[in-house]
Short mmCIF file of C-alpha atoms in Angstrom, two decimals:
data_model
loop_
_atom_site.label_atom_id
_atom_site.label_comp_id
_atom_site.label_asym_id
_atom_site.label_seq_id
_atom_site.Cartn_x
_atom_site.Cartn_y
_atom_site.Cartn_z
CA MET C 42 89.09 -12.95 29.66
CA THR C 43 89.62 -9.24 29.09
CA PRO C 44 86.73 -6.89 28.27
CA ARG C 45 88.04 -6.78 24.70
CA GLN C 46 87.90 -10.55 24.41
CA ALA C 47 84.36 -10.52 25.83
CA LYS C 48 83.05 -8.34 23.01
CA PRO C 49 81.65 -11.25 20.97
CA ILE C 50 79.57 -12.12 24.03
CA ILE C 51 78.18 -8.56 24.13
CA TRP C 52 77.35 -8.92 20.42
CA LEU C 53 75.48 -12.16 21.08
CA LEU C 54 73.62 -10.75 24.07
CA CYS C 55 72.56 -7.66 22.14
CA LEU C 56 71.35 -9.75 19.20
CA THR C 57 69.39 -12.16 21.39
CA PRO C 58 66.23 -9.96 21.62
CA LEU C 59 66.22 -9.57 17.83
CA ALA C 60 66.67 -13.32 17.38
CA TRP C 61 63.77 -13.93 19.77
CA LEU C 62 61.60 -11.48 17.83
CA VAL C 63 62.48 -13.09 14.48
CA TYR C 64 61.72 -16.50 15.93
CA ARG C 65 58.31 -15.30 17.14
CA VAL C 66 57.51 -13.72 13.77
CA VAL C 67 58.56 -16.79 11.79
CA SER C 68 56.83 -19.28 14.06
CA GLY C 69 53.63 -17.23 14.26
CA ARG C 70 53.98 -16.60 18.00
CA LEU C 71 52.90 -12.96 17.79
CA SER C 72 49.40 -11.73 18.58
CA ALA C 73 46.60 -10.97 16.15
CA ASN C 74 48.21 -7.55 15.68
CA PRO C 75 51.84 -8.45 14.92
CA ILE C 76 52.84 -4.95 13.79
CA ASP C 77 51.93 -3.56 17.20
CA ASP C 78 53.90 -6.35 18.87
CA ILE C 79 57.02 -5.59 16.82
CA THR C 80 56.69 -1.87 17.56
CA ASP C 81 56.35 -2.52 21.31
CA PHE C 82 59.18 -5.01 21.40
CA THR C 83 61.74 -2.92 19.52
CA GLY C 84 60.75 0.16 21.54
CA GLN C 85 61.17 -1.66 24.86
CA TRP C 86 64.60 -2.96 23.87
CA SER C 87 65.71 0.45 22.61
CA LEU C 88 65.06 1.89 26.03
CA ARG C 89 66.56 -1.06 27.89
CA LEU C 90 69.79 -0.98 25.90
CA LEU C 91 69.99 2.78 26.26
CA LEU C 92 69.87 2.36 30.04
CA VAL C 93 72.45 -0.43 29.87
CA SER C 94 74.73 1.87 27.84
CA LEU C 95 74.22 4.62 30.37
CA SER C 96 75.17 2.34 33.25
CA VAL C 97 78.67 1.68 31.88
CA THR C 98 80.17 4.86 33.32
CA PRO C 99 78.56 4.55 36.79
CA ILE C 100 79.70 0.92 37.03
CA ARG C 101 83.18 1.94 35.98
CA ARG C 102 83.25 4.58 38.72
CA LEU C 103 81.60 2.60 41.48
CA ALA C 104 83.39 -0.66 40.82
CA GLY C 105 86.64 0.94 39.72
CA TRP C 106 86.45 -1.31 36.67
CA ASN C 107 88.00 0.68 33.86
CA GLY C 108 87.94 -2.12 31.30
CA ILE C 109 84.15 -1.96 31.00
CA ILE C 110 84.49 1.30 29.03
CA GLN C 111 85.45 -0.82 26.03
CA TRP C 112 81.84 -2.00 25.78
CA ARG C 113 80.26 1.41 25.80
CA ARG C 114 80.43 2.19 22.08
CA LEU C 115 79.13 -1.25 21.15
CA LEU C 116 76.19 -0.93 23.55
CA GLY C 117 75.45 2.58 22.31
CA LEU C 118 75.43 1.46 18.69
CA PHE C 119 73.18 -1.50 19.46
CA THR C 120 70.81 0.93 21.18
CA PHE C 121 70.75 2.96 17.98
CA PHE C 122 70.20 -0.21 15.98
CA TYR C 123 67.07 -1.09 18.00
CA VAL C 124 65.87 2.52 17.78
CA CYS C 125 66.22 2.27 13.98
CA LEU C 126 64.26 -0.98 13.97
CA HIS C 127 61.58 0.68 16.09
CA LEU C 128 61.35 3.72 13.82
CA SER C 129 61.32 1.67 10.64
CA THR C 130 58.59 -0.58 12.03
CA TYR C 131 56.49 2.55 12.43
CA VAL C 132 57.35 4.00 9.02
CA VAL C 133 57.27 0.81 6.96
CA LEU C 134 54.93 -1.67 8.64
CA ASP C 135 52.63 0.61 10.62
CA GLN C 136 52.21 3.56 8.25
CA PHE C 137 53.47 1.90 5.05
CA PHE C 138 55.41 5.04 4.00
CA ASP C 139 52.30 7.22 4.08
CA PRO C 140 53.91 10.68 4.27
CA THR C 141 50.66 12.52 5.03
CA SER C 142 49.80 10.54 8.11
CA ILE C 143 53.43 10.38 9.31
CA VAL C 144 53.76 14.17 9.12
CA ALA C 145 50.37 14.59 10.81
CA ASP C 146 51.45 12.19 13.56
CA ILE C 147 54.70 14.05 14.19
CA ALA C 148 52.91 17.39 14.35
CA LYS C 149 49.86 16.30 16.36
CA ARG C 150 50.97 13.54 18.68
CA ARG C 151 53.38 14.63 21.34
CA TYR C 152 54.61 11.11 22.11
CA ILE C 153 55.66 10.76 18.47
CA THR C 154 57.24 14.24 18.43
CA VAL C 155 59.33 13.48 21.51
CA GLY C 156 60.20 9.98 20.25
CA LEU C 157 61.43 11.37 16.95
CA THR C 158 63.40 14.02 18.85
CA GLY C 159 65.16 11.23 20.73
CA PHE C 160 66.05 9.56 17.44
CA LEU C 161 67.34 12.82 15.93
CA ILE C 162 69.56 13.33 18.98
CA LEU C 163 70.98 9.82 18.72
CA LEU C 164 71.65 10.07 14.98
CA PRO C 165 74.72 12.41 15.13
CA LEU C 166 75.99 10.49 18.14
CA ALA C 167 75.91 7.26 16.15
CA ILE C 168 77.60 8.94 13.16
CA THR C 169 80.39 10.39 15.31
CA SER C 170 81.00 7.13 17.15
CA THR C 171 83.97 6.18 14.96
CA THR C 172 87.56 6.56 16.15
CA GLY C 173 88.18 9.05 13.36
CA TRP C 174 85.38 11.33 14.57
CA ILE C 175 86.48 11.00 18.20
CA ARG C 176 89.96 12.25 17.18
CA ARG C 177 88.65 15.01 14.97
CA LEU C 178 86.22 16.37 17.56
CA GLY C 179 88.59 16.14 20.52
CA ARG C 180 87.06 17.70 23.63
CA ARG C 181 83.90 18.62 21.74
CA TRP C 182 83.15 14.92 21.22
CA GLN C 183 82.33 14.40 24.86
CA ARG C 184 80.20 17.53 25.04
CA LEU C 185 78.26 16.34 21.99
CA HIS C 186 77.80 12.85 23.39
CA ARG C 187 76.36 14.16 26.64
CA PHE C 188 73.19 14.76 24.60
CA VAL C 189 72.53 11.06 25.11
CA TYR C 190 71.04 12.00 28.51
CA LEU C 191 68.46 14.14 26.74
CA ALA C 192 67.71 11.28 24.34
CA ALA C 193 67.10 8.99 27.33
CA VAL C 194 64.70 11.50 28.85
CA CYS C 195 62.90 11.65 25.49
CA GLY C 196 62.66 7.86 25.51
CA VAL C 197 61.09 7.72 28.97
CA ILE C 198 58.63 10.54 28.19
CA HIS C 199 57.76 8.81 24.89
CA LEU C 200 56.76 5.74 26.90
CA LEU C 201 55.04 7.76 29.61
CA TRP C 202 52.82 9.51 27.07
CA ILE C 203 51.71 6.34 25.36
CA VAL C 204 50.62 4.29 28.38
CA LYS C 205 46.89 3.92 28.66
CA GLY C 206 44.82 4.69 31.69
CA ASP C 207 46.85 5.48 34.78
CA ASP C 208 49.22 2.54 34.39
CA LEU C 209 52.54 4.22 35.18
CA ARG C 210 54.42 1.09 36.17
CA GLU C 211 56.72 0.78 33.15
CA PRO C 212 57.62 4.46 32.67
CA ALA C 213 58.15 4.75 36.43
CA LEU C 214 60.54 1.80 36.37
CA TYR C 215 62.57 3.07 33.42
CA GLY C 216 62.42 6.63 34.74
CA SER C 217 63.73 5.69 38.17
CA ILE C 218 66.60 3.64 36.72
CA LEU C 219 67.54 6.65 34.60
CA ALA C 220 67.27 8.91 37.65
CA VAL C 221 69.60 6.66 39.66
CA LEU C 222 72.14 6.55 36.82
CA MET C 223 72.05 10.34 36.53
CA ALA C 224 72.28 10.80 40.30
CA ILE C 225 75.49 8.73 40.39
CA ARG C 226 76.90 10.93 37.62
CA ALA C 227 75.84 14.07 39.44
CA TYR C 228 77.63 12.83 42.54
CA TYR C 229 80.93 12.45 40.67
CA TRP C 230 80.49 15.72 38.75
CA THR C 231 79.97 17.79 41.88
CA ARG C 232 82.71 16.16 43.90
CA MET H 81 20.96 -2.76 -29.41
CA LEU H 82 19.36 -3.94 -26.23
CA ILE H 83 21.02 -2.80 -23.04
CA ARG H 84 19.62 -4.53 -20.02
CA THR H 85 19.71 -2.29 -16.99
CA THR H 86 18.07 -4.61 -14.49
CA PRO H 87 19.76 -7.78 -13.28
CA THR H 88 18.18 -10.92 -14.63
CA ILE H 89 18.65 -12.68 -11.30
CA PRO H 90 17.06 -11.09 -8.26
CA THR H 91 19.75 -10.05 -5.78
CA ARG H 92 18.20 -12.17 -3.07
CA GLU H 93 19.00 -15.29 -5.07
CA ILE H 94 22.71 -14.54 -5.39
CA THR H 95 24.83 -16.25 -2.80
CA ASP H 96 26.53 -13.73 -0.55
CA GLU H 97 30.19 -13.58 -1.58
CA ARG H 98 31.27 -14.07 2.01
CA LEU H 99 29.24 -17.25 2.32
CA TYR H 100 30.66 -18.48 -0.98
CA LEU H 101 34.24 -17.74 0.05
CA ASP H 102 33.78 -18.98 3.57
CA ARG H 103 32.25 -22.31 2.61
CA ARG H 104 35.25 -24.31 3.79
CA ALA H 105 35.57 -22.26 6.96
CA PHE H 106 31.86 -22.84 7.50
CA ILE H 107 32.25 -26.59 7.12
CA ARG H 108 35.21 -26.57 9.49
CA ALA H 109 33.27 -24.42 11.95
CA SER H 110 30.24 -26.72 11.70
CA VAL H 111 32.41 -29.64 12.66
CA GLY H 112 33.72 -27.57 15.56
CA VAL H 113 30.24 -26.57 16.70
CA ALA H 114 29.12 -30.20 16.51
CA ALA H 115 32.11 -31.24 18.59
CA ALA H 116 31.43 -28.48 21.09
CA GLY H 117 27.79 -29.54 21.21
CA VAL H 118 28.82 -33.06 22.12
CA ALA H 119 31.27 -31.73 24.70
CA GLY H 120 28.56 -29.44 26.05
CA ALA H 121 26.17 -32.35 26.39
CA LEU H 122 28.74 -34.42 28.25
CA LEU H 123 29.70 -31.66 30.70
CA PRO H 124 27.36 -30.77 33.55
CA PHE H 125 25.61 -27.52 32.58
CA ASP H 126 27.26 -25.25 35.11
CA GLU H 127 30.72 -26.51 34.37
CA ALA H 128 30.32 -25.84 30.66
CA ARG H 129 28.98 -22.40 31.47
CA ALA H 130 31.75 -21.76 33.97
CA GLN H 131 34.37 -22.48 31.34
CA GLY H 132 32.67 -20.47 28.64
CA GLY H 133 32.55 -21.78 25.11
CA ALA H 134 29.43 -23.92 25.69
CA ALA H 135 27.20 -24.23 22.65
CA LEU H 136 24.14 -21.96 22.64
CA ALA H 137 20.91 -23.44 21.35
CA ASN H 138 18.21 -21.79 19.20
CA VAL H 139 20.25 -18.88 17.91
CA ARG H 140 18.59 -17.24 14.94
CA LYS H 141 20.45 -15.09 12.41
CA SER H 142 19.54 -11.44 12.68
CA PRO H 143 18.75 -9.37 9.59
CA LEU H 144 20.59 -6.52 11.34
CA SER H 145 23.91 -8.31 10.91
CA THR H 146 26.68 -6.68 8.89
CA THR H 147 27.18 -8.74 5.75
CA GLY H 148 29.88 -8.97 3.14
CA GLU H 149 32.81 -8.79 5.53
CA LYS H 150 35.18 -11.56 6.44
CA LEU H 151 34.82 -12.65 10.04
CA ASN H 152 37.89 -12.57 12.25
CA PRO H 153 38.75 -16.06 13.44
CA LEU H 154 37.80 -17.11 16.96
CA GLU H 155 41.49 -17.19 17.83
CA ASP H 156 41.86 -13.43 17.12
CA ILE H 157 38.74 -12.56 19.09
CA THR H 158 39.67 -14.63 22.13
CA SER H 159 43.41 -13.90 22.28
CA TYR H 160 43.61 -10.16 21.58
CA ASN H 161 41.62 -8.35 24.24
CA ASN H 162 41.49 -5.18 26.27
CA TYR H 163 40.11 -6.15 29.66
CA TYR H 164 42.27 -4.31 32.17
CA GLU H 165 40.80 -6.13 35.17
CA PHE H 166 42.90 -9.06 33.97
CA GLY H 167 45.94 -7.01 32.91
CA THR H 168 46.83 -4.29 30.42
CA ASP H 169 48.59 -6.37 27.75
CA LYS H 170 46.40 -7.72 24.99
CA SER H 171 47.39 -11.28 25.91
CA ASP H 172 46.72 -10.82 29.66
CA PRO H 173 42.93 -11.34 29.64
CA ARG H 174 43.22 -14.83 28.19
CA ALA H 175 46.23 -15.70 30.36
CA ASN H 176 44.82 -14.34 33.65
CA SER H 177 41.08 -14.92 33.53
CA GLY H 178 41.08 -18.64 34.25
CA ARG H 179 39.96 -18.21 37.85
CA PHE H 180 37.05 -15.91 37.01
CA LYS H 181 33.65 -17.52 37.65
CA PRO H 182 30.94 -16.28 35.29
CA ALA H 183 28.30 -18.54 36.89
CA PRO H 184 26.07 -18.11 38.77
CA TRP H 185 25.39 -14.57 37.58
CA THR H 186 22.93 -11.90 38.59
CA VAL H 187 22.38 -8.43 37.17
CA LYS H 188 20.83 -5.74 39.33
CA ILE H 189 18.64 -3.33 37.42
CA ASP H 190 17.58 -0.26 39.36
CA GLY H 191 17.31 3.50 39.33
CA GLU H 192 14.59 5.20 37.32
CA VAL H 193 12.63 2.06 36.49
CA GLY H 194 9.16 0.86 37.35
CA LYS H 195 10.30 -2.70 37.97
CA PRO H 196 13.73 -2.79 39.55
CA GLY H 197 15.11 -6.19 40.40
CA ASP H 198 17.80 -8.79 40.26
CA TYR H 199 17.83 -10.86 37.11
CA THR H 200 19.73 -14.11 36.85
CA LEU H 201 21.41 -14.96 33.58
CA GLU H 202 19.02 -17.93 33.25
CA ASP H 203 16.08 -15.50 33.55
CA LEU H 204 17.45 -13.41 30.74
CA LEU H 205 18.28 -16.36 28.50
CA GLN H 206 14.77 -17.77 28.94
CA ARG H 207 13.04 -14.47 28.41
CA PHE H 208 14.83 -13.19 25.31
CA PRO H 209 15.38 -15.17 22.13
CA LEU H 210 19.04 -15.19 21.07
CA GLU H 211 20.20 -13.77 17.78
CA GLU H 212 23.50 -13.79 15.96
CA ARG H 213 24.65 -10.24 15.20
CA ILE H 214 27.72 -9.84 13.05
CA TYR H 215 29.24 -6.45 13.82
CA ARG H 216 32.42 -4.57 13.14
CA LEU H 217 34.28 -3.72 16.33
CA ARG H 218 36.49 -0.63 16.16
CA CYS H 219 38.97 -0.05 18.98
CA VAL H 220 40.00 3.52 19.78
CA GLU H 221 43.61 2.32 19.45
CA GLY H 222 43.15 2.00 15.69
CA TRP H 223 42.45 -1.67 15.11
CA SER H 224 39.25 -3.47 14.23
CA MET H 225 37.67 -6.89 13.91
CA VAL H 226 34.43 -8.42 12.62
CA ILE H 227 32.70 -10.52 15.27
CA PRO H 228 29.65 -12.78 15.17
CA TRP H 229 28.11 -11.96 18.56
CA VAL H 230 25.19 -13.84 20.08
CA GLY H 231 22.82 -11.82 22.21
CA PHE H 232 19.53 -9.98 22.49
CA PRO H 233 18.60 -6.31 22.06
CA LEU H 234 19.05 -4.24 25.20
CA ARG H 235 15.78 -2.47 24.35
CA ASP H 236 13.88 -5.69 25.02
CA LEU H 237 15.36 -5.88 28.52
CA LEU H 238 14.69 -2.20 29.18
CA LYS H 239 11.04 -2.67 28.14
CA VAL H 240 10.66 -5.30 30.85
CA VAL H 241 11.95 -3.02 33.63
CA GLU H 242 9.83 -0.05 32.48
CA PRO H 243 12.02 3.07 32.50
CA SER H 244 10.29 6.01 34.18
CA ALA H 245 9.64 9.30 32.40
CA LYS H 246 12.63 10.76 34.25
CA ALA H 247 15.10 8.18 32.94
CA LYS H 248 17.50 9.78 30.47
CA PHE H 249 20.69 7.71 30.73
CA VAL H 250 21.80 4.17 31.47
CA GLU H 251 24.80 3.39 33.65
CA PHE H 252 26.56 0.03 33.47
CA THR H 253 28.98 -1.44 36.00
CA THR H 254 31.46 -4.30 35.64
CA VAL H 255 31.88 -6.89 38.37
CA GLN H 256 34.76 -6.21 40.79
CA ARG H 257 36.33 -9.36 42.23
CA PRO H 258 39.97 -8.79 43.21
CA SER H 259 40.53 -12.46 44.02
CA GLU H 260 39.54 -13.49 40.51
CA MET H 261 40.75 -10.41 38.60
CA PRO H 262 44.46 -9.76 39.21
CA GLY H 263 44.44 -6.51 37.22
CA LEU H 264 42.35 -4.86 39.93
CA ARG H 265 45.40 -4.72 42.20
CA TYR H 266 46.67 -1.69 40.33
CA PRO H 267 44.49 1.43 39.81
CA VAL H 268 44.87 1.61 36.04
CA LEU H 269 41.31 2.99 35.89
CA GLU H 270 38.59 3.88 38.38
CA TRP H 271 37.35 0.47 39.47
CA PRO H 272 34.80 -0.90 39.12
CA TYR H 273 34.73 -0.14 35.41
CA ARG H 274 31.74 1.99 34.53
CA GLU H 275 30.20 3.01 31.23
CA GLY H 276 27.08 4.76 30.12
CA LEU H 277 24.73 5.44 27.24
CA ARG H 278 21.97 7.91 26.61
CA LEU H 279 18.63 6.11 26.96
CA ASP H 280 17.84 6.44 23.24
CA GLU H 281 21.25 4.93 22.38
CA ALA H 282 20.56 2.07 24.76
CA GLN H 283 17.15 1.54 23.16
CA HIS H 284 18.53 1.53 19.62
CA PRO H 285 17.90 -1.79 17.85
CA LEU H 286 21.64 -2.23 17.12
CA THR H 287 22.55 -2.13 20.84
CA ILE H 288 22.71 -5.65 22.18
CA MET H 289 23.55 -7.52 25.33
CA ALA H 290 25.90 -10.27 24.19
CA VAL H 291 26.16 -13.65 25.88
CA GLY H 292 28.21 -15.43 23.24
CA LEU H 293 30.14 -15.36 20.00
CA TYR H 294 30.59 -17.86 17.20
CA GLY H 295 27.54 -19.67 18.61
CA LYS H 296 29.06 -20.39 22.01
CA THR H 297 28.95 -18.72 25.41
CA LEU H 298 31.48 -15.94 25.93
CA LEU H 299 34.90 -16.79 27.27
CA ASN H 300 36.03 -14.83 30.32
CA GLN H 301 38.41 -12.65 28.32
CA ASN H 302 35.54 -11.47 26.13
CA GLY H 303 33.40 -10.29 29.05
CA ALA H 304 31.56 -13.43 30.15
CA PRO H 305 28.84 -14.02 30.86
CA LEU H 306 27.06 -10.83 29.81
CA ARG H 307 28.38 -7.74 28.08
CA LEU H 308 27.21 -4.77 26.11
CA VAL H 309 27.90 -4.35 22.39
CA VAL H 310 27.38 -0.93 20.79
CA PRO H 311 28.83 -1.30 17.29
CA TRP H 312 28.97 2.36 16.27
CA LYS H 313 31.06 3.36 19.29
CA TYR H 314 34.67 2.61 20.18
CA GLY H 315 35.13 -0.79 21.78
CA PHE H 316 35.65 0.45 25.33
CA LYS H 317 32.02 1.63 25.48
CA SER H 318 30.96 -2.02 25.17
CA ILE H 319 31.43 -2.79 28.87
CA LYS H 320 32.10 -6.37 29.93
CA SER H 321 30.83 -8.70 32.69
CA ILE H 322 27.94 -6.44 33.69
CA VAL H 323 26.51 -6.76 37.21
CA ARG H 324 24.50 -3.58 37.41
CA ILE H 325 22.36 -1.53 35.05
CA ARG H 326 21.07 1.69 36.54
CA LEU H 327 18.78 4.17 34.81
CA THR H 328 19.55 7.74 35.73
CA THR H 329 18.34 11.27 35.18
CA GLY H 330 21.86 12.69 34.70
CA GLN H 331 24.79 11.65 32.54
CA PRO H 332 26.67 8.87 34.34
CA GLN H 333 30.40 9.01 35.00
CA THR H 334 32.51 6.60 33.00
CA SER H 335 35.87 5.12 34.03
CA TRP H 336 37.72 6.33 30.94
CA ASN H 337 36.24 9.79 31.13
CA LEU H 338 37.32 10.03 34.79
CA SER H 339 40.85 8.87 33.92
CA ALA H 340 41.48 11.12 30.90
CA PRO H 341 38.55 13.44 30.10
CA GLU H 342 40.43 15.22 27.31
CA GLU H 343 40.93 11.88 25.53
CA TYR H 344 37.74 9.99 26.23
CA GLY H 345 34.39 11.70 25.89
CA PHE H 346 31.03 10.34 26.96
CA TYR H 347 29.83 9.61 23.43
CA SER H 348 32.95 8.07 21.88
CA ASN H 349 31.22 7.47 18.57
CA VAL H 350 33.55 6.13 15.91
CA ASN H 351 34.38 9.27 13.95
CA PRO H 352 37.24 9.45 11.42
CA GLN H 353 37.12 13.26 11.54
CA VAL H 354 37.76 13.59 15.25
CA ASP H 355 41.18 12.32 16.31
CA HIS H 356 42.00 10.91 19.69
CA PRO H 357 45.05 12.85 20.96
CA ARG H 358 47.21 9.76 20.59
CA TRP H 359 45.73 7.99 17.61
CA SER H 360 44.51 9.29 14.30
CA GLN H 361 41.04 7.91 13.82
CA ALA H 362 40.99 8.40 10.04
CA ARG H 363 42.13 4.87 9.35
CA GLU H 364 42.26 1.53 11.09
CA ARG H 365 43.97 -1.81 10.80
CA ARG H 366 41.56 -4.69 10.42
CA LEU H 367 43.29 -7.49 12.26
CA GLY H 368 44.58 -9.95 9.71
CA GLU H 369 45.18 -7.28 7.08
CA PHE H 370 48.46 -5.50 6.42
CA LEU H 371 47.39 -2.11 5.08
CA ARG H 372 45.17 0.22 7.02
CA ARG H 373 41.69 0.94 5.70
CA GLU H 374 39.58 4.07 5.93
CA THR H 375 37.46 4.28 9.06
CA LEU H 376 33.76 4.74 8.36
CA MET H 377 31.68 7.36 10.16
CA PHE H 378 29.82 5.69 13.04
CA ASN H 379 31.86 2.58 12.15
CA GLY H 380 29.68 2.19 9.04
CA TYR H 381 26.38 2.23 10.96
CA GLY H 382 25.60 5.87 10.13
CA ASP H 383 22.44 5.05 8.15
CA GLN H 384 20.95 3.56 11.28
CA VAL H 385 22.30 5.80 14.03
CA ALA H 386 23.16 9.25 12.63
CA GLY H 387 19.65 10.42 13.54
CA LEU H 388 20.43 9.99 17.23
CA TYR H 389 22.91 12.85 17.01
CA ARG H 390 21.10 15.35 14.83
CA GLY H 391 21.96 18.82 16.08
CA LEU H 392 24.79 17.60 18.29
CA ASP H 393 28.31 18.92 17.62
CA LEU H 394 30.29 15.69 17.47
CA LYS H 395 33.62 17.52 17.69
CA ARG H 396 32.70 18.91 21.09
CA ASN H 397 30.66 15.92 22.15
CA PHE H 398 33.30 13.40 21.16
#
């Protein structure tokens, strides 16, 4: 099976978390605060898929497996899909479109400011993910899409600033995976 | 034309809307309590106590209860908990507290008191008549519940130990048992968990020591066997599984204040005008409801407690 033929499998894998969430919502398997659960879940999977997307290039380099590049756009767009779910959970379910408190949150709460920044960085990347845009932008496309690293940093900081107490386990885990992925890139860039 | 301005039926004779609406729930609950009573009678006393959820006898309804609000179901109250000694996810305390042994239990009361000593839970239960207190519980994270606690006023206990003239504050400490509390393996907070109140707050009639809810002994995830409940403060002030109560001359350190002083002040009164850096406190989500509701000053207990803070700047003393 070629990487192209395996794409339906990537689709299925990327939709599995959403299917699991829908199943839990429908069957009442969420906690007494389901909106919080949905926010947490979609946020976690946004960050996970972002790291998976970012590992395509290092795997390609380290394993010399060029075919894997064909999954990168799909993984990137699924990341954006989960980020959109996460953001709309906040806007629709959590705040119920209340513009006053949303604006206040963005201005006052740094974890929301940095989270929204991450989304705003990903938005043009998602828009310019089509073959047409890749052609039109040429060399500039790659420069633009390197902003995904900044979005990933925003994602980790977003998580770091929302943990309670001194429980750094999750942000430390995501942060160190991101650091490893960036270190591998740095190695190839400086060679 | 005659316009009647006074109700023809005295208010006291009108059935509380909550009672009227909750009639079926009440019947269901009664059946449950009866069943639990039977189960409690069949189990040896300590085993029932060790599991939590044993029926409590002779609980009278307190006139200080909050009325007119729908109670959150037992399932909400026992499945959605912050008790970091058992884990930081809301579902962790129920999942990970099975090994915790809330019996036998002793509370040490010392510091600035005339009669320091160790009090067993049985002592306390014999000494102080139990009351049901229905209170709103407001979490600093922006959610809330309505809970029918069972307990006794802390002021009654303090009277027994005779605070000295120098006593100004009360410090509470949670039990620390790493073998029974898996969350203690990671330093999420300064263990053991500590909290504190000013003496007058501790002596306020609304401040209770809870030993149960919905008429039964507390389950481990809710702070069995003995916890504090201070309804006008954010939930984390209501420290769980208390093993020590110390009266002090100076303001005690609290675990949350040590961890993040800019986020968690000593008072932590529910105050919609003072935001936590991460959560707006203006509104809250009552668990079970979709839309947020306005948060009430002092969690709606302002009539009773605002006097405690006269002259205190609540923005600085948050």
